[in-house]
PDB file of C-alpha atoms and ligand atoms in Angstrom:
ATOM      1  CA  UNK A   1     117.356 187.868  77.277  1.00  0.00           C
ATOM      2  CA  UNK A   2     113.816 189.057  75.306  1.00  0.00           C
ATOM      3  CA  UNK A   3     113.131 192.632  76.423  1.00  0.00           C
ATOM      4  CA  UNK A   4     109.719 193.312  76.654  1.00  0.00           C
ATOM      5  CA  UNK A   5     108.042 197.293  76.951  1.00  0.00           C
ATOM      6  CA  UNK A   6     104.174 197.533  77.783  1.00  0.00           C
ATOM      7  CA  UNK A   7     102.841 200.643  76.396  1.00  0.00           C
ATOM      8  CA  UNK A   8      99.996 201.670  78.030  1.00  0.00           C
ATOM      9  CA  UNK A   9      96.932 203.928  77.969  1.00  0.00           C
ATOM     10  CA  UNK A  10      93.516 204.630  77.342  1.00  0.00           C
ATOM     11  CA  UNK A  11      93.772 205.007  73.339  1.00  0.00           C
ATOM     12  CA  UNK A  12      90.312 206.719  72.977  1.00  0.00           C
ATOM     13  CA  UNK A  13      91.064 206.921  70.182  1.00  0.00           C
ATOM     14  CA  UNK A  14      94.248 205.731  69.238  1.00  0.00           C
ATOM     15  CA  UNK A  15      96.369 208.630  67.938  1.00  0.00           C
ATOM     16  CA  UNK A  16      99.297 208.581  64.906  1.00  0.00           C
ATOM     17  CA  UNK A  17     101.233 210.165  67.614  1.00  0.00           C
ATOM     18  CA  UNK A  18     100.572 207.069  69.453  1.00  0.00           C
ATOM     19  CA  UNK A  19     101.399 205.091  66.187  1.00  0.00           C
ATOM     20  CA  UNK A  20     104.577 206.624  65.831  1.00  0.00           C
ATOM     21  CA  UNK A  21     105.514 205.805  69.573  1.00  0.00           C
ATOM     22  CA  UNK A  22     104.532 202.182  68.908  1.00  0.00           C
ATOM     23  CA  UNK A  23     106.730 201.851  65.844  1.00  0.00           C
ATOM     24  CA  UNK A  24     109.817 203.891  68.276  1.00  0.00           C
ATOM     25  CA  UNK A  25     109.143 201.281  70.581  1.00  0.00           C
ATOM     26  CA  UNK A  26     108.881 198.334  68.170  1.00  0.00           C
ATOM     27  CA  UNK A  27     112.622 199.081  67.022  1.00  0.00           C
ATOM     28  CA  UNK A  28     114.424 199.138  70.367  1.00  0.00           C
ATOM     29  CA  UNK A  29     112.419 195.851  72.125  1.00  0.00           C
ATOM     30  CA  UNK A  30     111.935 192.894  71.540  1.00  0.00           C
ATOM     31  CA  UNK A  31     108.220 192.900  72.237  1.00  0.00           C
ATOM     32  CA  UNK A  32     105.985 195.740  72.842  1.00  0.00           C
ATOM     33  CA  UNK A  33     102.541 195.149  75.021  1.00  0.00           C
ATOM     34  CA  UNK A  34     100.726 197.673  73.786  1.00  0.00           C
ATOM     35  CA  UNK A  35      98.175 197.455  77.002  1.00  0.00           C
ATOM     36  CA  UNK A  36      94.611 198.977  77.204  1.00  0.00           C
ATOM     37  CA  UNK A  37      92.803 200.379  80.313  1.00  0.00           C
ATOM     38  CA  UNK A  38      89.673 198.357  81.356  1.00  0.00           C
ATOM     39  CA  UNK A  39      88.060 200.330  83.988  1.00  0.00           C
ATOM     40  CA  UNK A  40      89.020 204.275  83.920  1.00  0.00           C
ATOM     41  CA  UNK A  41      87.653 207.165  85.853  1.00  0.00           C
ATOM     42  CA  UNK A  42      86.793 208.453  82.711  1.00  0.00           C
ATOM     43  CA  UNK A  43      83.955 207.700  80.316  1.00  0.00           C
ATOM     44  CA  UNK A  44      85.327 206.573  77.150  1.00  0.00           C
ATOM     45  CA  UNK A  45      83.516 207.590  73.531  1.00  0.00           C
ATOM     46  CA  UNK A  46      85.022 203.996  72.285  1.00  0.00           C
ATOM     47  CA  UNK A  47      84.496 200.534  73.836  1.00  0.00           C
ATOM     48  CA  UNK A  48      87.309 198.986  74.609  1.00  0.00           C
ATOM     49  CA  UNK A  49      86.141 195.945  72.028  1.00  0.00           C
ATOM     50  CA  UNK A  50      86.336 198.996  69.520  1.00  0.00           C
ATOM     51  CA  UNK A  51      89.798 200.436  70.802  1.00  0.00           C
ATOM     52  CA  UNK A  52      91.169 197.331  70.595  1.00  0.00           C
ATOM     53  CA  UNK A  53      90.049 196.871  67.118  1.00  0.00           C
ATOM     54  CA  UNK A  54      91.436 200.544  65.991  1.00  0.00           C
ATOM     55  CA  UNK A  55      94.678 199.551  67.698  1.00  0.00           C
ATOM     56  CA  UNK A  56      94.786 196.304  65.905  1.00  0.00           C
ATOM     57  CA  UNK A  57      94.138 197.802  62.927  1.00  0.00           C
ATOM     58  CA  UNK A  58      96.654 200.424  62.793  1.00  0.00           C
ATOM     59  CA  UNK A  59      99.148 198.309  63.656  1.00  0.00           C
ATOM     60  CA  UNK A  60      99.056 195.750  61.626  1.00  0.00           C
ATOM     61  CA  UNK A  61     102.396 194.275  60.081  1.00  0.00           C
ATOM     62  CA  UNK A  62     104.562 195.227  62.963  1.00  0.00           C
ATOM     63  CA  UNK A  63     105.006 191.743  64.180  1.00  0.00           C
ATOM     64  CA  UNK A  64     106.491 192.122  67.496  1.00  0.00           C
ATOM     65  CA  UNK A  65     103.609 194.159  68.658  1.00  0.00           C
ATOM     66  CA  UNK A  66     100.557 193.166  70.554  1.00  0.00           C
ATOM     67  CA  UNK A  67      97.106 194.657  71.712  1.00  0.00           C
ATOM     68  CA  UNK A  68      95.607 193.873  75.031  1.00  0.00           C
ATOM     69  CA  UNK A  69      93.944 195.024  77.810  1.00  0.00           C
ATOM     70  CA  UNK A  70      94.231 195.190  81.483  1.00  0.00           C
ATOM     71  CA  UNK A  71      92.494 195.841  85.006  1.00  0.00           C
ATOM     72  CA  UNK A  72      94.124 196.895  87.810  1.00  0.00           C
ATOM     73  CA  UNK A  73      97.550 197.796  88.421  1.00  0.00           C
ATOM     74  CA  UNK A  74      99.906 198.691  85.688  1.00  0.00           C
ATOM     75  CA  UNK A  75     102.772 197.157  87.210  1.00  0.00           C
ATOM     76  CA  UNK A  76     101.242 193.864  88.256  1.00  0.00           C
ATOM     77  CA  UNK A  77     100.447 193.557  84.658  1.00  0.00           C
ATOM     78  CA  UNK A  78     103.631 194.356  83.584  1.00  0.00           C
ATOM     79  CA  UNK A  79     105.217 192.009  85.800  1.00  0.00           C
ATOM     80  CA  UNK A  80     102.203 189.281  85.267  1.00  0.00           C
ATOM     81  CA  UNK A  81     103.380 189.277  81.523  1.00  0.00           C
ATOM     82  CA  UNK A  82     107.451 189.565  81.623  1.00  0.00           C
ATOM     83  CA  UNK A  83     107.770 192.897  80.941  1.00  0.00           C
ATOM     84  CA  UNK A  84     110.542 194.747  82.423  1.00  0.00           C
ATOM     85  CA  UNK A  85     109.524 198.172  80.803  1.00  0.00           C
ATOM     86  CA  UNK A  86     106.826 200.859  80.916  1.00  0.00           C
ATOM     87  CA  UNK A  87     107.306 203.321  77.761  1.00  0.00           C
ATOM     88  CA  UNK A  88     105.468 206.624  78.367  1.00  0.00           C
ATOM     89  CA  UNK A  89     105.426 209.256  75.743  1.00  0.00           C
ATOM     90  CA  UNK A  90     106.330 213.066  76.334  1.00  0.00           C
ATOM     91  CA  UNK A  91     105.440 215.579  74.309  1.00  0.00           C
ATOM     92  CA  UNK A  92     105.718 218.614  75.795  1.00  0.00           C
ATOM     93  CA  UNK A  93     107.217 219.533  79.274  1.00  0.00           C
ATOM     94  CA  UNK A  94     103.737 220.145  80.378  1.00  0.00           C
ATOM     95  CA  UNK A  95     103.380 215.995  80.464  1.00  0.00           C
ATOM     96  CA  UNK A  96     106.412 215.750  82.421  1.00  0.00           C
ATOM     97  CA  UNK A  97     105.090 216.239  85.716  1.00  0.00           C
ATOM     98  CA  UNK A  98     102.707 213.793  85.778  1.00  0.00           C
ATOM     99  CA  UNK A  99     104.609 211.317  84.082  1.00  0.00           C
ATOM    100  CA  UNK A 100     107.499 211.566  86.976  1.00  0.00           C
ATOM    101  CA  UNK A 101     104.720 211.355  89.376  1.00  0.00           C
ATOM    102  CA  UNK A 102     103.367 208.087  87.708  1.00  0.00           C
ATOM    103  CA  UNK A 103     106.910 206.508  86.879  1.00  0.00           C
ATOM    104  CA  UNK A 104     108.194 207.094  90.370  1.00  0.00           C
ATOM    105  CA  UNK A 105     105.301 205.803  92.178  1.00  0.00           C
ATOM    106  CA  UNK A 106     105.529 203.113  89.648  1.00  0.00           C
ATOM    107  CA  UNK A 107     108.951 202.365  91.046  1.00  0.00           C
ATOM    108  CA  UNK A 108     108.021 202.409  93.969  1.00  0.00           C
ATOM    109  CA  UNK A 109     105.332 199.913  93.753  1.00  0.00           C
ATOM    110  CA  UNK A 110     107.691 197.771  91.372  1.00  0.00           C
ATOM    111  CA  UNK A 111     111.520 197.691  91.656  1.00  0.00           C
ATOM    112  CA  UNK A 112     111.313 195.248  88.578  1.00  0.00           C
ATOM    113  CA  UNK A 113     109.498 197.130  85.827  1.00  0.00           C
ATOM    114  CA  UNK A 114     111.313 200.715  84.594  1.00  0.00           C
ATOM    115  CA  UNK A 115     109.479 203.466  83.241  1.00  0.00           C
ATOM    116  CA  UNK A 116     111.593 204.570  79.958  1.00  0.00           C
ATOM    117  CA  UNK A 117     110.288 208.256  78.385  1.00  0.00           C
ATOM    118  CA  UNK A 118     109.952 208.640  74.968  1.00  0.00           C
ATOM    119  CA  UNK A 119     109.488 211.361  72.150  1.00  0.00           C
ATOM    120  CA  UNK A 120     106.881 211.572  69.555  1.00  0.00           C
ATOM    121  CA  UNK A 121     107.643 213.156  66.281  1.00  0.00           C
ATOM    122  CA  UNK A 122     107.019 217.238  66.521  1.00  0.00           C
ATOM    123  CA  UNK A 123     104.814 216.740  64.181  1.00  0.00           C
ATOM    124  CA  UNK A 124     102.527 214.925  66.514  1.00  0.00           C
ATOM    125  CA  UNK A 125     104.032 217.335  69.846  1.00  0.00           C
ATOM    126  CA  UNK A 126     100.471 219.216  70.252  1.00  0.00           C
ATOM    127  CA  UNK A 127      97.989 216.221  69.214  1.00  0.00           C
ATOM    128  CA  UNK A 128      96.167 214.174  72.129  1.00  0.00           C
ATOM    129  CA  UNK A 129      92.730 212.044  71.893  1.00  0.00           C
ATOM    130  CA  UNK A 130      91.167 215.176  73.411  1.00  0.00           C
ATOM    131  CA  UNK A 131      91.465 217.110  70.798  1.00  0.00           C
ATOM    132  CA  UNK A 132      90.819 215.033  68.204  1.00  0.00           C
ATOM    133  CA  UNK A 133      87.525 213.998  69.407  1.00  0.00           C
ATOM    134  CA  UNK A 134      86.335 217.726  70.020  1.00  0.00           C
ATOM    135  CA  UNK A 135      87.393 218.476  66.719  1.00  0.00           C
ATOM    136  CA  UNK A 136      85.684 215.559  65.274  1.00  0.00           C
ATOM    137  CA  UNK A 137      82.309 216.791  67.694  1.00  0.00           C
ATOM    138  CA  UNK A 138      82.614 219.878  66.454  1.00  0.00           C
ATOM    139  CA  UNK A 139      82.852 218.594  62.311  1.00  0.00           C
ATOM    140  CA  UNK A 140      86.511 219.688  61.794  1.00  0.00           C
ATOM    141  CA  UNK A 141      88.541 217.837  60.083  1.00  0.00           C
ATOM    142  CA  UNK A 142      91.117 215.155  61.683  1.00  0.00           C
ATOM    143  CA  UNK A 143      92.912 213.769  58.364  1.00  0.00           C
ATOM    144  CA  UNK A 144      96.537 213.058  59.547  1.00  0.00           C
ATOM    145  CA  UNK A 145      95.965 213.220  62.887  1.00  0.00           C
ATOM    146  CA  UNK A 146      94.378 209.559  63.142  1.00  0.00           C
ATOM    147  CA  UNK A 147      94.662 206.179  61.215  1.00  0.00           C
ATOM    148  CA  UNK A 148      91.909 206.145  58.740  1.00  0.00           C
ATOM    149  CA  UNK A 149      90.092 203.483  60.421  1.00  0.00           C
ATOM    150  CA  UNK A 150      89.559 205.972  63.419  1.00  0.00           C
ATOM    151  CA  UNK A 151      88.942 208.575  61.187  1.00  0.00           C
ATOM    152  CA  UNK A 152      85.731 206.648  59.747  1.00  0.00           C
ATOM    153  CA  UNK A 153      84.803 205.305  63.204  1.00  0.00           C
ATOM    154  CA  UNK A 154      84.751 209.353  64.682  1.00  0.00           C
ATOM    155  CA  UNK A 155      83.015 210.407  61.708  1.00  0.00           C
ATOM    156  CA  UNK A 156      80.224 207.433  62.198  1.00  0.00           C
ATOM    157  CA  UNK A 157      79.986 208.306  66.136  1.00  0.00           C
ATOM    158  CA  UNK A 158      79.355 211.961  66.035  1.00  0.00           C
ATOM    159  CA  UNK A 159      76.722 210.890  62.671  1.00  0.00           C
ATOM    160  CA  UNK A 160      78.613 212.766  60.425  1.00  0.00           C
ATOM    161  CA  UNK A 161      78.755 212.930  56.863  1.00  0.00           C
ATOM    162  CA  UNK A 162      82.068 211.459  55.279  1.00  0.00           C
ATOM    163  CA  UNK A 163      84.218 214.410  54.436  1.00  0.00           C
ATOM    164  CA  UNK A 164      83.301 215.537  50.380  1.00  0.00           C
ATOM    165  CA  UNK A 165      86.586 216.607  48.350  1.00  0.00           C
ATOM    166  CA  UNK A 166      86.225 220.584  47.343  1.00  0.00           C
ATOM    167  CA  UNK A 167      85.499 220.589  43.823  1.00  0.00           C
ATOM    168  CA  UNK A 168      88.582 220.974  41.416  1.00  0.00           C
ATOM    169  CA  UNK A 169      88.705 225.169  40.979  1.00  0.00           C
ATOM    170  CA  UNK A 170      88.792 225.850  37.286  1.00  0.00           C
ATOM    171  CA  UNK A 171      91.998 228.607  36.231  1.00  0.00           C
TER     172      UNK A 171
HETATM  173  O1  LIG B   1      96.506 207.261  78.193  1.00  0.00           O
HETATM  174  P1  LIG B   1      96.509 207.647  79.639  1.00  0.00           P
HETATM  175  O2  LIG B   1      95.097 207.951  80.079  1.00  0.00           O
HETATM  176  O3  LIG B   1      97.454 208.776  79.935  1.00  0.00           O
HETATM  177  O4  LIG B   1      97.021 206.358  80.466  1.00  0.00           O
HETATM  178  C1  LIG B   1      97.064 206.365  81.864  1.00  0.00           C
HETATM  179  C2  LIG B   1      97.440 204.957  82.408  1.00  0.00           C
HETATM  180  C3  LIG B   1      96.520 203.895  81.859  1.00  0.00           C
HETATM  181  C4  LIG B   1      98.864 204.643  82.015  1.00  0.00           C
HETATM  182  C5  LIG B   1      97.350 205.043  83.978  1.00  0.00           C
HETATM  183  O5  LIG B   1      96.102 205.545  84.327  1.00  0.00           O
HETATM  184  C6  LIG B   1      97.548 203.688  84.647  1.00  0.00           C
HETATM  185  O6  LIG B   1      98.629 203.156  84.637  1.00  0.00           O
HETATM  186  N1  LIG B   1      96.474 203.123  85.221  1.00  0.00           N
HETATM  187  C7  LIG B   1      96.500 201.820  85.848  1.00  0.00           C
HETATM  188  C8  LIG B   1      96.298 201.897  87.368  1.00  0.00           C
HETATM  189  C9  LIG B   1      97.609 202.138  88.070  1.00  0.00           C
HETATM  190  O7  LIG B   1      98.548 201.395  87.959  1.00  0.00           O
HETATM  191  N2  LIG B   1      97.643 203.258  88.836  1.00  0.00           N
HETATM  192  C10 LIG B   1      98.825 203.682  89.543  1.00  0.00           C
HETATM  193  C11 LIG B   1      99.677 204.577  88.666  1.00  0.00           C
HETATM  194  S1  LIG B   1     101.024 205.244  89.529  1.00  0.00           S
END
């Protein structure tokens, strides 16, 4: 039997914490759905047309991953595309609560799809899409913290210059 995860989330903008998740996930199923949110409470900086494309992007060459989106419930999607398995990342214990909250109801709503918790690297423990976009706002930089391809696309959004390497300092 083909075990299929959907990762999902609102990827605004996709993360290299999020990366690293995918490419957890990747190596332990068979598939991975990684599944964006249409219609959100929140107001998005990126179109989902351009999330998509950052996602695709980024994760090109892993072959048994995909990029879509979805409306509605996340575990009539899940179960609308043969997924048995909802990975959620944790990073600190701070995310736990509302994670339980989401996976149980989850459960509840579906006894066929299981949430399964997973760890980012530490090095990505204390990055979200948050903060990189108010850094970005704000002109910092966010080298390291996001594909390239999002780096460019925060850069162009909040009309900023691309970052100039410091000059060489002479001895
Ligand atoms: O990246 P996010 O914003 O933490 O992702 C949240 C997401 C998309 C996983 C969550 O909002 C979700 O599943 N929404 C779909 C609607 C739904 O199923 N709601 C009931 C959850 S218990």
């Amino acid at each position: 039997m083909k075990l299929q995860a959907v990762y999902p989330g609102t990827f605004d903008p996709v993360t290299n914490g999020h990366v690293d998740l995918i490419r957890r996930s990747a190596a332990l199923f068979d598939r991975v759905i990684v599944a964006i949110l249409e219609n959100t409470d929140k107001t998005p900086l990126f179109t989902i047309e351009e999330r998509v494309e950052m996602l695709e992007g980024a994760l090109k060459g892993l072959k048994n991953v995909a990029v879509t989106t979805f409306a509605g419930l996340l575990v009539g999607f899940a179960e609308q595309v043969g997924a048995a398995v909802i990975v959620r990342g944790i990073r600190a214990v701070s995310d736990y609560e509302y994670e339980l909250q989401m996976a149980l109801m989850n459960r509840r709503l579906s006894s066929r799809v299981e949430t399964v918790f997973m760890m980012p690297a530490e090095a990505y423990s204390y990055l979200s899409s948050r903060l990189v976009k108010e850094i970005s706002l704000l002109g910092g930089s966010v080298r390291g913290l996001v594909p390239p391809l999002v780096e460019r696309r925060l850069r162009k959004k909040y009309s900023l210059a691309p970052i100039k390497r410091a000059p060489p300092v002479s001895p």
